[in-house]
mmCIF file of C-alpha atoms in Angstrom:
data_model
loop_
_atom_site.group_PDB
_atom_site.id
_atom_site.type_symbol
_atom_site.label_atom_id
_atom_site.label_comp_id
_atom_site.label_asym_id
_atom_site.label_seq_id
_atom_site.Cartn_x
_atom_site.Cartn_y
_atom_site.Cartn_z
ATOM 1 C CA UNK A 1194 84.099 91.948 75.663
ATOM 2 C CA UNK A 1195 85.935 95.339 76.184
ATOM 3 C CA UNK A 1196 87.598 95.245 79.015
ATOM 4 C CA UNK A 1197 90.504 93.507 76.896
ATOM 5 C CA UNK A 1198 91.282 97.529 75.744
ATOM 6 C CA UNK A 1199 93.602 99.471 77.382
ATOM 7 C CA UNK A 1200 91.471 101.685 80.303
ATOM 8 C CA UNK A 1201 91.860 105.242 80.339
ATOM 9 C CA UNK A 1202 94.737 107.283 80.241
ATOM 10 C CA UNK A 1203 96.935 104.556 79.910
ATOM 11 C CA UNK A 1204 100.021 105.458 77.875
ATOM 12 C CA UNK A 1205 100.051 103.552 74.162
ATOM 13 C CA UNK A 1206 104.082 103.251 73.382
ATOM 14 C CA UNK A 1207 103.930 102.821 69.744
ATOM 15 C CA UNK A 1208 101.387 106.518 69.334
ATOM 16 C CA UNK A 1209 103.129 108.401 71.952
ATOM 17 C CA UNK A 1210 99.523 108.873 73.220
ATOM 18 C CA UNK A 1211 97.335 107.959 76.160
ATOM 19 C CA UNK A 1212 94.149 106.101 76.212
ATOM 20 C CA UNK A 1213 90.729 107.392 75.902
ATOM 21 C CA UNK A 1214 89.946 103.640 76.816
ATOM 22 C CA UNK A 1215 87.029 101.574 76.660
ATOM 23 C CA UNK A 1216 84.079 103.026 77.237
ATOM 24 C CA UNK A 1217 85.024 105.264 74.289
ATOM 25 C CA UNK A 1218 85.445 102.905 71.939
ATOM 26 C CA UNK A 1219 81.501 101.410 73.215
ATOM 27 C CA UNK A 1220 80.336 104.452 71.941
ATOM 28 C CA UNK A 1221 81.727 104.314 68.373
ATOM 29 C CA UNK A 1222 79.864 100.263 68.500
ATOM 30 C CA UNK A 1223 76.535 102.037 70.189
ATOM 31 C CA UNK A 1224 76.391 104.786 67.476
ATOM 32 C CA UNK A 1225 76.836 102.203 64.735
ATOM 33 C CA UNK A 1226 74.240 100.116 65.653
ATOM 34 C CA UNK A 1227 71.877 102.799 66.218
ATOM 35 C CA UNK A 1228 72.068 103.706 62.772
ATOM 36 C CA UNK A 1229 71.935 100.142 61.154
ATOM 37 C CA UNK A 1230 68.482 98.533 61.328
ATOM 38 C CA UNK A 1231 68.115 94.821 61.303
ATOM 39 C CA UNK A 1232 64.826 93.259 59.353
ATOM 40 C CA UNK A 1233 61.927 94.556 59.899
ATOM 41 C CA UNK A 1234 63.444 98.176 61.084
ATOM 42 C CA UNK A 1235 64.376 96.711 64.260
ATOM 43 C CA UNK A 1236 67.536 98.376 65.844
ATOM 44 C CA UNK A 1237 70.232 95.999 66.803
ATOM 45 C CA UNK A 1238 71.379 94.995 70.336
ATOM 46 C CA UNK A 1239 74.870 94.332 71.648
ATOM 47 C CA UNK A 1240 75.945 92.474 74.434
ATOM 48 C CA UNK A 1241 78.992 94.438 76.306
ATOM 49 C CA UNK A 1242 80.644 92.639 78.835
ATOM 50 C CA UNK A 1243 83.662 93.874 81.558
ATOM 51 C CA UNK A 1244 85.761 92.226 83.703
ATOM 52 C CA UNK A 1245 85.400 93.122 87.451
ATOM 53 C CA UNK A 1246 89.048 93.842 88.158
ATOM 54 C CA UNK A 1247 89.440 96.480 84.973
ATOM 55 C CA UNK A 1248 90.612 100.034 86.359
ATOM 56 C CA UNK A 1249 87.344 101.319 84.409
ATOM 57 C CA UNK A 1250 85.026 99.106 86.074
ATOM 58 C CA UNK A 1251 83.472 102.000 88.232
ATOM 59 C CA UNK A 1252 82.955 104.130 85.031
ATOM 60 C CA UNK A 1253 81.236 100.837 83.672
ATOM 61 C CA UNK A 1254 78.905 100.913 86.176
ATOM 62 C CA UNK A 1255 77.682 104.165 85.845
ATOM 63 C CA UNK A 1256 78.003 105.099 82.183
ATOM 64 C CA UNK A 1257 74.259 104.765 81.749
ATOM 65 C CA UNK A 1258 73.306 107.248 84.051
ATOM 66 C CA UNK A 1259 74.359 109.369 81.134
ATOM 67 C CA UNK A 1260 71.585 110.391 79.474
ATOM 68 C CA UNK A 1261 71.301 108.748 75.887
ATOM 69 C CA UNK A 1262 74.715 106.896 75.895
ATOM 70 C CA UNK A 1263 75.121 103.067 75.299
ATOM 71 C CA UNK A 1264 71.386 102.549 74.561
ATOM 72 C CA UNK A 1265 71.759 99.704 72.152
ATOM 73 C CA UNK A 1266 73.944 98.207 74.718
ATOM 74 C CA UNK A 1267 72.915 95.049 77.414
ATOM 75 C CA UNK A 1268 75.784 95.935 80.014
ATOM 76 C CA UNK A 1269 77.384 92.821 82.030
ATOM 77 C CA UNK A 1270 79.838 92.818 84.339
ATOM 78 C CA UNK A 1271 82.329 89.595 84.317
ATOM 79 C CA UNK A 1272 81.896 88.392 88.385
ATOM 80 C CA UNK A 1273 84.976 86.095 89.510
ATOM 81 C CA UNK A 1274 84.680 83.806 92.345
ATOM 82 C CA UNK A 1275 87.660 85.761 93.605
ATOM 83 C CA UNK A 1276 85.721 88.767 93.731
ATOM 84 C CA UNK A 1277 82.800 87.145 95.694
ATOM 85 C CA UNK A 1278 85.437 86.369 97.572
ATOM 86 C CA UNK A 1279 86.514 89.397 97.775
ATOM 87 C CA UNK A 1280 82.789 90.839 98.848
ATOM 88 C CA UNK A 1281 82.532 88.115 101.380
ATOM 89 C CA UNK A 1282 85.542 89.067 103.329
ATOM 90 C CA UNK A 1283 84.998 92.993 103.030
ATOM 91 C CA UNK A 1284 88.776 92.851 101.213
ATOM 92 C CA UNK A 1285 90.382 94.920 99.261
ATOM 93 C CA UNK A 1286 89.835 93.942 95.348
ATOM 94 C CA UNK A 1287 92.485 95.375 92.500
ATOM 95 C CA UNK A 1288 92.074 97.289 89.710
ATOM 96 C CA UNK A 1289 94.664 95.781 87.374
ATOM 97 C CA UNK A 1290 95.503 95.134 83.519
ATOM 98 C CA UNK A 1291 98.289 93.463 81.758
ATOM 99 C CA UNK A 1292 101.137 94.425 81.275
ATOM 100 C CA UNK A 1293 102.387 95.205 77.439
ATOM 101 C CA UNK A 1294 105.631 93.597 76.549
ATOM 102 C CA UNK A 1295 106.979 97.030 75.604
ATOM 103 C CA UNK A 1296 106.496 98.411 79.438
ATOM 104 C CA UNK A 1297 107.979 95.908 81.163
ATOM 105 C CA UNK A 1298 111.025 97.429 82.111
ATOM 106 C CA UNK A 1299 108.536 100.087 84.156
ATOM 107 C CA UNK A 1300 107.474 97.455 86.606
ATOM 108 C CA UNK A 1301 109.070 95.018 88.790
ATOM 109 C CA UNK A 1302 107.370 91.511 87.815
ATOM 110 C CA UNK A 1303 108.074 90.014 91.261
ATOM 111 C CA UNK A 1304 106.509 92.885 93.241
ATOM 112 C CA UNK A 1305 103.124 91.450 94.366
ATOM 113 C CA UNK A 1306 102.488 95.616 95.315
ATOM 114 C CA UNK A 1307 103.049 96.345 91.714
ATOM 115 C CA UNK A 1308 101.675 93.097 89.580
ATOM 116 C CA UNK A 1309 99.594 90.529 89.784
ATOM 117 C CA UNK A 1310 100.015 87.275 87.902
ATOM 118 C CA UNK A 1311 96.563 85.725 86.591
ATOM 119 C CA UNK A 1312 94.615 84.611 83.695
ATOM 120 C CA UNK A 1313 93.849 86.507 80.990
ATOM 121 C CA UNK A 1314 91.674 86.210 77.109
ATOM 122 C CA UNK A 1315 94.900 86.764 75.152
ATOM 123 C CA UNK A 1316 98.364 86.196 75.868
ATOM 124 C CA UNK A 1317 99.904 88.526 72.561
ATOM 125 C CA UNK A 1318 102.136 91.221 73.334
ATOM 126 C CA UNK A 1319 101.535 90.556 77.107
ATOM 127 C CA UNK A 1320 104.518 89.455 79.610
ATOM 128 C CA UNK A 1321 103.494 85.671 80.421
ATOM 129 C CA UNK A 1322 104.931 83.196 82.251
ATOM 130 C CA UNK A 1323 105.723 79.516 81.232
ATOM 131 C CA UNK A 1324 102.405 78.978 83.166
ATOM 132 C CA UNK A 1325 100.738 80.580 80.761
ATOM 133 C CA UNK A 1326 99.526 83.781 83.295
ATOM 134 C CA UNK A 1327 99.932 87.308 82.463
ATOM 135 C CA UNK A 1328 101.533 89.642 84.398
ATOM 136 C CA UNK A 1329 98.771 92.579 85.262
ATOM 137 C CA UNK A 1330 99.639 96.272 86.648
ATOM 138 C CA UNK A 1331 97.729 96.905 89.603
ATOM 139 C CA UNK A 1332 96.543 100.554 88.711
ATOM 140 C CA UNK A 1333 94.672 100.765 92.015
ATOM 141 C CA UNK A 1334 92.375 99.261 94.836
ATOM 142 C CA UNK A 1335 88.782 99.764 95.731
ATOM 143 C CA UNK A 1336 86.630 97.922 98.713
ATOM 144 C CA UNK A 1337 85.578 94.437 96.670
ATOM 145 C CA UNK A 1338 81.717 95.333 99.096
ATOM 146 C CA UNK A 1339 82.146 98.983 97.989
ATOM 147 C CA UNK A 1340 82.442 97.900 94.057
ATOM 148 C CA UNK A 1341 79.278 95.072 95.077
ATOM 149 C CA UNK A 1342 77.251 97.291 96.574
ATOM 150 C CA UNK A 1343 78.090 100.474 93.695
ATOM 151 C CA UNK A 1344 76.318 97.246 90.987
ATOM 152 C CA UNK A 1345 73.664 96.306 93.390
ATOM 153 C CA UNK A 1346 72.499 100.390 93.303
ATOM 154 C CA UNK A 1347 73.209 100.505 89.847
ATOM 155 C CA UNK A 1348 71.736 97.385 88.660
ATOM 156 C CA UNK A 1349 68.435 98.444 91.015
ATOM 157 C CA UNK A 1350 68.363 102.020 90.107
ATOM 158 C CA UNK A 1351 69.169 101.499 86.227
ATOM 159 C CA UNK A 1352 68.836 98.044 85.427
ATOM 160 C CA UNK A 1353 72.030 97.269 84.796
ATOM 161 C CA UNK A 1354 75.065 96.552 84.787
ATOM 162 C CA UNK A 1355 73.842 92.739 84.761
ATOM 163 C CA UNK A 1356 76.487 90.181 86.300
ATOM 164 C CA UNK A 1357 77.766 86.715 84.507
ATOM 165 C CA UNK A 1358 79.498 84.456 86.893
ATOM 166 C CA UNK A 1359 82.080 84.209 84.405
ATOM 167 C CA UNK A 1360 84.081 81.478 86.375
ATOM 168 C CA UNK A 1361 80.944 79.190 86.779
ATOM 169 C CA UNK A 1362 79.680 79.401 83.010
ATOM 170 C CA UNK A 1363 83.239 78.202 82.516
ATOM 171 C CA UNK A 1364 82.748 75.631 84.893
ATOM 172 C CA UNK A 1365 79.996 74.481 83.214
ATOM 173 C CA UNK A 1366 81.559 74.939 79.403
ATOM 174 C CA UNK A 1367 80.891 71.846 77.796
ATOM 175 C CA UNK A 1368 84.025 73.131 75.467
ATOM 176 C CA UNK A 1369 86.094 73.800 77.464
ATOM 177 C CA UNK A 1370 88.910 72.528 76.877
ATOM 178 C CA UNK A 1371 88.693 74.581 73.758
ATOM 179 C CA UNK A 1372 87.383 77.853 74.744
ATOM 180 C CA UNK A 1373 86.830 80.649 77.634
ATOM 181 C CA UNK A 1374 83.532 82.422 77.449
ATOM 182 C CA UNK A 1375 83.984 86.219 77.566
ATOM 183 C CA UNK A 1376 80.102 87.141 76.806
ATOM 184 C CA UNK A 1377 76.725 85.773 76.100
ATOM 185 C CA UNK A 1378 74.054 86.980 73.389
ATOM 186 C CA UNK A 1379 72.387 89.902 74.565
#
């Protein structure tokens, strides 16, 4: 699951750098199991999964229309049943990631423009409520049907991105009242 990194060009306090963000850091994982063979000479196969509402998402879509890169990759994109819901309505859907406890004081946490409280993998280093949500930078918008119908091309044209309806499997998580599901095998 990589949509739990940073997406691009977003500024890293503690390097004084910015982000080359996921997607980079996919093809450090392809490249390595490209060259490692399972038994039998097999090549290996990853799973990578991405949340919907990641300001990389579009670039997720698309990355393998690049010739050659993330071939050892099965590409799924994490589908909420607030983005269907999204979709259904022809709404606006937000790009958005959490917000690190050391940036904080460069957002205002009660600005619904600016954040967006929700639920998120891990809650380390990330400004959380008593609740338990994390408060998430919006970093952007795009048309939820725009972002639908960008997969549906994709997933036609290329075969992938695939989609997990990451909210049902959840649902259905017979443990889950001791895990959330990020990714399946590939």
């Amino acid at each position: 699951e990589f949509s739990t990194l940073r997406p691009r060009g977003a500024y890293v306090s503690g390097a004084g750098a910015y982000t080359s963000g996921p997607l980079s850091f996919m093809d450090i994982y392809d490249k390595m199991c490209f060259t490692v063979s399972s038994a039998g000479g097999r090549r290996g196969a990853q799973m990578g999964t991405f949340d919907v509402a990641h300001p990389d998402a579009r670039e997720f879509i698309r990355v393998k229309r690049e010739d050659g890169r993330l071939r050892q990759f099965n590409l799924s994109l994490l589908i909420t049943d607030a983005f269907m819901q999204a979709v259904a309505a022809d709404a606006d859907w937000p790009l958005l990631f959490p917000v690190h406890i050391k940036e904080q004081d460069e957002v205002v946490l009660d600005d619904p423009a600016q954040v967006i409280w929700r639920e998120w993998p891990t809650h380390e280093n990330y400004v959380t409520r008593a609740d338990g949500l994390v408060a998430c930078k919006i970093y952007g918008h795009v048309r939820a049907r725009h972002l639908w119908d960008m997969i549906m091309v994709s997933t036609y044209d290329y075969a992938e991105p695939g989609f997990i309806l990451i909210d049902r499997v959840n649902e259905m998580n017979n443990n889950w009242w001791c895990e959330t599901i990020r990714a399946t095998n590939p």
